[in-house]
mmCIF file with all atom_site columns, C-alpha atoms in Angstrom:
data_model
loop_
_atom_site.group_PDB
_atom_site.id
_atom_site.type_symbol
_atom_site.label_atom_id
_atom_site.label_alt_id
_atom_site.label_comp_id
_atom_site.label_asym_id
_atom_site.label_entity_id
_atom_site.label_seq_id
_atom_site.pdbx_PDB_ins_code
_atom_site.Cartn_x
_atom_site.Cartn_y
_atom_site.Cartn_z
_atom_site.occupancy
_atom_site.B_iso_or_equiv
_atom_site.pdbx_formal_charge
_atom_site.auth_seq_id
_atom_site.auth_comp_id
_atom_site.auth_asym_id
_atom_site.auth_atom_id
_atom_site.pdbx_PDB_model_num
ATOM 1   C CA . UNK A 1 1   ? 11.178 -3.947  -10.425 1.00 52.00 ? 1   UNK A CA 1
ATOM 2   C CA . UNK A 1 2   ? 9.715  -7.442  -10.229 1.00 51.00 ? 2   UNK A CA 1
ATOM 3   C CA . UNK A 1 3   ? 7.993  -9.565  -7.146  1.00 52.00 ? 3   UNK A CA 1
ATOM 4   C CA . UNK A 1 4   ? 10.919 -11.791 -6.431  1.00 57.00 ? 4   UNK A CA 1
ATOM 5   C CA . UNK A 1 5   ? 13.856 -9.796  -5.320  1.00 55.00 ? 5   UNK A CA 1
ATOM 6   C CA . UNK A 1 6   ? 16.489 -13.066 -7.156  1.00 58.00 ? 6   UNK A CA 1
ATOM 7   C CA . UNK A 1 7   ? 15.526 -12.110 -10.491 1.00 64.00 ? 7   UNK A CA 1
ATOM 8   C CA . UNK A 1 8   ? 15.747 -7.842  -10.565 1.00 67.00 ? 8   UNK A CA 1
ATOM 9   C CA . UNK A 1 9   ? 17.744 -6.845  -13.292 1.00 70.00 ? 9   UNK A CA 1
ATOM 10  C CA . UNK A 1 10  ? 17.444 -2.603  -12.515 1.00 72.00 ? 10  UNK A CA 1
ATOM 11  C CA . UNK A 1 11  ? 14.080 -0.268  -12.557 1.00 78.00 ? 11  UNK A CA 1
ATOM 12  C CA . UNK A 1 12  ? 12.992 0.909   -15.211 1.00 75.00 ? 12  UNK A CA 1
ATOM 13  C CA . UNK A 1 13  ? 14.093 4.168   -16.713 1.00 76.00 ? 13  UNK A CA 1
ATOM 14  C CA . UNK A 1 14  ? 12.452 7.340   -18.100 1.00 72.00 ? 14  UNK A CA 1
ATOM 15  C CA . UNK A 1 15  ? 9.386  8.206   -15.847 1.00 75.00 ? 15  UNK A CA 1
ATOM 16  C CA . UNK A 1 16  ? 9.158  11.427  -14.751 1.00 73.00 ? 16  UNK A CA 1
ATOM 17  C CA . UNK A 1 17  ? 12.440 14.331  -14.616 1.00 76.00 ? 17  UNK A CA 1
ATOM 18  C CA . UNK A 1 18  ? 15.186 11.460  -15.047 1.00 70.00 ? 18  UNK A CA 1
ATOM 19  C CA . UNK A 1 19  ? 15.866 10.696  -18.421 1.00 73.00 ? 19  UNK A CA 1
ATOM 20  C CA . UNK A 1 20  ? 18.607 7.454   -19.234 1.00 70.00 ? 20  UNK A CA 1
ATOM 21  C CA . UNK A 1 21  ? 21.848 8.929   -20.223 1.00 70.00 ? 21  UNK A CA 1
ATOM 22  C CA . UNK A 1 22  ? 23.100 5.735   -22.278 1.00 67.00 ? 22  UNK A CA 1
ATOM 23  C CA . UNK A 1 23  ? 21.095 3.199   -23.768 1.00 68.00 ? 23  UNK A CA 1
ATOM 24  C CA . UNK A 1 24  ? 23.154 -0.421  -24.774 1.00 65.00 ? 24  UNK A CA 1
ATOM 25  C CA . UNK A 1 25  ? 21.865 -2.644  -26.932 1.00 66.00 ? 25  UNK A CA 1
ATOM 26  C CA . UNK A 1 26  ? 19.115 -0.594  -28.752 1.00 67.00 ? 26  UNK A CA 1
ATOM 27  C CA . UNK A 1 27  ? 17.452 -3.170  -31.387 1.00 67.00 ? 27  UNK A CA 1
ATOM 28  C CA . UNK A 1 28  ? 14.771 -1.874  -33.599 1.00 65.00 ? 28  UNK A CA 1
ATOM 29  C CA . UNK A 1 29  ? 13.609 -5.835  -34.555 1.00 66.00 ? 29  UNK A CA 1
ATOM 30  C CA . UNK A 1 30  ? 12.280 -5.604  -30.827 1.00 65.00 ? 30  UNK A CA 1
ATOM 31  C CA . UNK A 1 31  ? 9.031  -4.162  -29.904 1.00 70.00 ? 31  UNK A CA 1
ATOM 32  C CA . UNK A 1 32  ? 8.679  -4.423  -26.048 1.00 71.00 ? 32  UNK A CA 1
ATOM 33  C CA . UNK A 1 33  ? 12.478 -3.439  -25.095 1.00 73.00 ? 33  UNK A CA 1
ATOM 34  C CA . UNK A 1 34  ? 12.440 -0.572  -22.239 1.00 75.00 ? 34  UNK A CA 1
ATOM 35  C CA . UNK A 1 35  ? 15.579 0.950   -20.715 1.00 74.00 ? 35  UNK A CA 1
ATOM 36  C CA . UNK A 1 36  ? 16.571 -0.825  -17.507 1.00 76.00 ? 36  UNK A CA 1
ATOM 37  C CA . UNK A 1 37  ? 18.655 1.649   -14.970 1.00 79.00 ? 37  UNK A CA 1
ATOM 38  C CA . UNK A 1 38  ? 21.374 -0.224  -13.777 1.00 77.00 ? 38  UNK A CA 1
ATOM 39  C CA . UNK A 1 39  ? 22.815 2.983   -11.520 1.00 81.00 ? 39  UNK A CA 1
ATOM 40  C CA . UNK A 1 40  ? 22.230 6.383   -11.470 1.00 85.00 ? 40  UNK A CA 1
ATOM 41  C CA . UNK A 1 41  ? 19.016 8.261   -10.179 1.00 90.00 ? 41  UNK A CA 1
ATOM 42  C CA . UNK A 1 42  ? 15.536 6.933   -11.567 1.00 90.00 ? 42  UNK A CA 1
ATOM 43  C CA . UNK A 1 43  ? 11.678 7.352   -10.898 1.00 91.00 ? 43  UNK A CA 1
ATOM 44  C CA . UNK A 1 44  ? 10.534 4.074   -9.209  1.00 91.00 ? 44  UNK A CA 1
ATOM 45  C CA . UNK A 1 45  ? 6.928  3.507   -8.252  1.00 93.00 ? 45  UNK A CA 1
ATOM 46  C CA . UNK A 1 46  ? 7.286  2.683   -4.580  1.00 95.00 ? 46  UNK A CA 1
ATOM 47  C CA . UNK A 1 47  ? 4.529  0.971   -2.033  1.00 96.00 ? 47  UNK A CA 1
ATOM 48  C CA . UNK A 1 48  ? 4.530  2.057   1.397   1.00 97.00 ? 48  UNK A CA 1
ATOM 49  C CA . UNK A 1 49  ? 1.622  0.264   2.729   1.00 95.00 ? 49  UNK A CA 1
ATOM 50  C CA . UNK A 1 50  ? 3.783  -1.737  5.197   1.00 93.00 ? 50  UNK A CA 1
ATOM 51  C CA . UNK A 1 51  ? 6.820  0.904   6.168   1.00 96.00 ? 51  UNK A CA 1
ATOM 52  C CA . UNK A 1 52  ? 6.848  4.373   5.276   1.00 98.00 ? 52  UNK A CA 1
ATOM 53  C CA . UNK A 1 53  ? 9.679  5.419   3.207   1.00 98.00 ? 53  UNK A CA 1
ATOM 54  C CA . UNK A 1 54  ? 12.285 7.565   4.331   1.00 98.00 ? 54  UNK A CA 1
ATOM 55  C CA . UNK A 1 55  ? 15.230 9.447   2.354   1.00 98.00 ? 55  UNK A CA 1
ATOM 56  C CA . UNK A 1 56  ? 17.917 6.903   2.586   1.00 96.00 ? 56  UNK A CA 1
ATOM 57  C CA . UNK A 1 57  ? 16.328 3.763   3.145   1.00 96.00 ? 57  UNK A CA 1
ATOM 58  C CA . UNK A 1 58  ? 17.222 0.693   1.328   1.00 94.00 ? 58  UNK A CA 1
ATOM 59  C CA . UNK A 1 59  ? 14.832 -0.714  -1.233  1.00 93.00 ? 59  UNK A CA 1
ATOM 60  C CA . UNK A 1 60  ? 14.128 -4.444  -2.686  1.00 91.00 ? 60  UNK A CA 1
ATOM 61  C CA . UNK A 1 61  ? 10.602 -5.632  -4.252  1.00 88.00 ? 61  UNK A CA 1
ATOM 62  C CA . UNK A 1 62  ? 7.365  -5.353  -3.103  1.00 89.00 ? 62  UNK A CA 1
ATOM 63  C CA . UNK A 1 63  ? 4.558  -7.781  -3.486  1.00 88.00 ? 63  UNK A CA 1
ATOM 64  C CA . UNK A 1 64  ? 2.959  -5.595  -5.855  1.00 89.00 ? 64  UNK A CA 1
ATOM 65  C CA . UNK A 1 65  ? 4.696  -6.270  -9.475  1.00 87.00 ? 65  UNK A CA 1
ATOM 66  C CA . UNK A 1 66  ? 6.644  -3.280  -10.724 1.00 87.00 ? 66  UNK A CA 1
ATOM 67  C CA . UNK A 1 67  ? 7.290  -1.439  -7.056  1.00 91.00 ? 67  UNK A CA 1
ATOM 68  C CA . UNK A 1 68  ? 9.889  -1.238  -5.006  1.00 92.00 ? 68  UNK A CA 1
ATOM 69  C CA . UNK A 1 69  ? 9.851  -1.374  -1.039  1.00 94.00 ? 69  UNK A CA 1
ATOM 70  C CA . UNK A 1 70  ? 11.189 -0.159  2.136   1.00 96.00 ? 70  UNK A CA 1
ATOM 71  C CA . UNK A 1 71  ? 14.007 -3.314  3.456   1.00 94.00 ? 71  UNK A CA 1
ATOM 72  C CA . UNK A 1 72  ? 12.972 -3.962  6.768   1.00 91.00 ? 72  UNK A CA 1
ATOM 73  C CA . UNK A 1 73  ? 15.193 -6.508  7.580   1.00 88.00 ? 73  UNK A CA 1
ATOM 74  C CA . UNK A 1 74  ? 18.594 -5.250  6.510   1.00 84.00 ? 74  UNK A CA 1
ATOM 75  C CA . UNK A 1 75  ? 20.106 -8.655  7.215   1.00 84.00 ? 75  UNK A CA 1
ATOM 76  C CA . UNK A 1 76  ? 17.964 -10.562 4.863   1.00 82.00 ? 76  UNK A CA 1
ATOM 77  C CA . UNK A 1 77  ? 18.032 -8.056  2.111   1.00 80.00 ? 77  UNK A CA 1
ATOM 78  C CA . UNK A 1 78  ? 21.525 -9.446  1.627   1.00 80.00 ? 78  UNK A CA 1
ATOM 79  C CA . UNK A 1 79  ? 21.632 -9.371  -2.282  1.00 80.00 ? 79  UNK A CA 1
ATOM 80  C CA . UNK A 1 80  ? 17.965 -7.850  -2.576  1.00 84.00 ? 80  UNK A CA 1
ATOM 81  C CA . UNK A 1 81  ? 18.697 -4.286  -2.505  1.00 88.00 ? 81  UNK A CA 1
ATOM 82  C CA . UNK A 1 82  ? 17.747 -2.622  -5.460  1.00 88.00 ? 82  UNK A CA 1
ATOM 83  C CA . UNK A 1 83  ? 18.651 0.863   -4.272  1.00 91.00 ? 83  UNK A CA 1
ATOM 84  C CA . UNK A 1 84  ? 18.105 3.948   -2.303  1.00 94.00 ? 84  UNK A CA 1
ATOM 85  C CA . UNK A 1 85  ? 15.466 6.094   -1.564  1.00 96.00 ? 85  UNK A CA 1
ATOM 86  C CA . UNK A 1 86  ? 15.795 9.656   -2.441  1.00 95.00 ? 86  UNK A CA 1
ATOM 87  C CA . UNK A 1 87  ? 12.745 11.006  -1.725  1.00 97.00 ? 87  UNK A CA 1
ATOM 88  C CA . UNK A 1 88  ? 9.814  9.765   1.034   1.00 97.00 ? 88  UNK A CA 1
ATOM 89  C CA . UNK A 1 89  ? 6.186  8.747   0.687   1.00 97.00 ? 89  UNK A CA 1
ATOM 90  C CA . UNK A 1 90  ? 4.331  7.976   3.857   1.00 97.00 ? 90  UNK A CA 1
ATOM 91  C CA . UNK A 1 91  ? 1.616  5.880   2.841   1.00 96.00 ? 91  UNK A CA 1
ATOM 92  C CA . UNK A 1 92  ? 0.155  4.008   0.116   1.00 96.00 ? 92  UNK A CA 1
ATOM 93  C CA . UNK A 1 93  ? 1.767  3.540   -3.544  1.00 97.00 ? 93  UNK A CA 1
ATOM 94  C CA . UNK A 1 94  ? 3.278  6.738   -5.669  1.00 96.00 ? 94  UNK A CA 1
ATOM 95  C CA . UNK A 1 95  ? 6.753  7.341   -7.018  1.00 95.00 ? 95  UNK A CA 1
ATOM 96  C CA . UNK A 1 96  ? 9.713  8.474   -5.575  1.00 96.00 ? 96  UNK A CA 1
ATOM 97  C CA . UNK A 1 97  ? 13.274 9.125   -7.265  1.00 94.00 ? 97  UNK A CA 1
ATOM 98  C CA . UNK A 1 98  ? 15.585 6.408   -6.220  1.00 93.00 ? 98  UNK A CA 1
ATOM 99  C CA . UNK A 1 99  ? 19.542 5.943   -6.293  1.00 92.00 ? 99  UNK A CA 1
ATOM 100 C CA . UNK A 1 100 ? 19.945 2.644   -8.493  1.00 89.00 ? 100 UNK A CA 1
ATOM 101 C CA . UNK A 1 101 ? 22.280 0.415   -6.411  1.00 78.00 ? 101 UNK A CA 1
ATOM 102 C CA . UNK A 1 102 ? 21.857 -3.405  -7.367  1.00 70.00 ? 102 UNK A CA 1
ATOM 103 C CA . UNK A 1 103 ? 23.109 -5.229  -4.914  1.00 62.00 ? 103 UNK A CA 1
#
């Protein structure tokens, strides 16, 4: 998860209990590759500073690189929405398992 929501490509896969089930395009000439989830259920280090997270809220990018955020404005997430919070966190930054849904 990146800072501006037009150039997300997925969340990064592997932290915690959710391992990737298929990795494309392994290539051993590259040495900073990660697995990007592109659907499915991932760890995702949210930040609910501004909006507590709830399960089943909608998620796009926070201004802190790598974390995802509560949508707040469902009509300008339009084509933001990097998925859907499966878990909560009330305050502050932490991870939370999240349903990949690019969007």
């Amino acid at each position: 998860v990146g800072t501006d929501p037009l150039r997300v490509a997925g969340i990064v896969a592997g932290a915690g209990q959710y391992r990737p089930g298929i990795i494309l395009g392994r290539n051993s000439d590259t040495k900073n590759s990660l697995p990007i989830a592109l659907m499915g259920r991932v760890n995702c280090k949210v930040d609910a500073s501004k909006s507590p997270i709830n399960v089943g809220d909608l998620l796009t990018t926070s201004s802190i690189p790598g974390h995802a955020m509560k949508v707040v404005n469902p009509e300008k997430a339009f084509g933001t929405v990097i998925g859907k919070a499966l878990g909560e966190l009330d305050s502050g930054t932490g991870m939370i398992p999240v349903l990949v849904a690019l969007q």
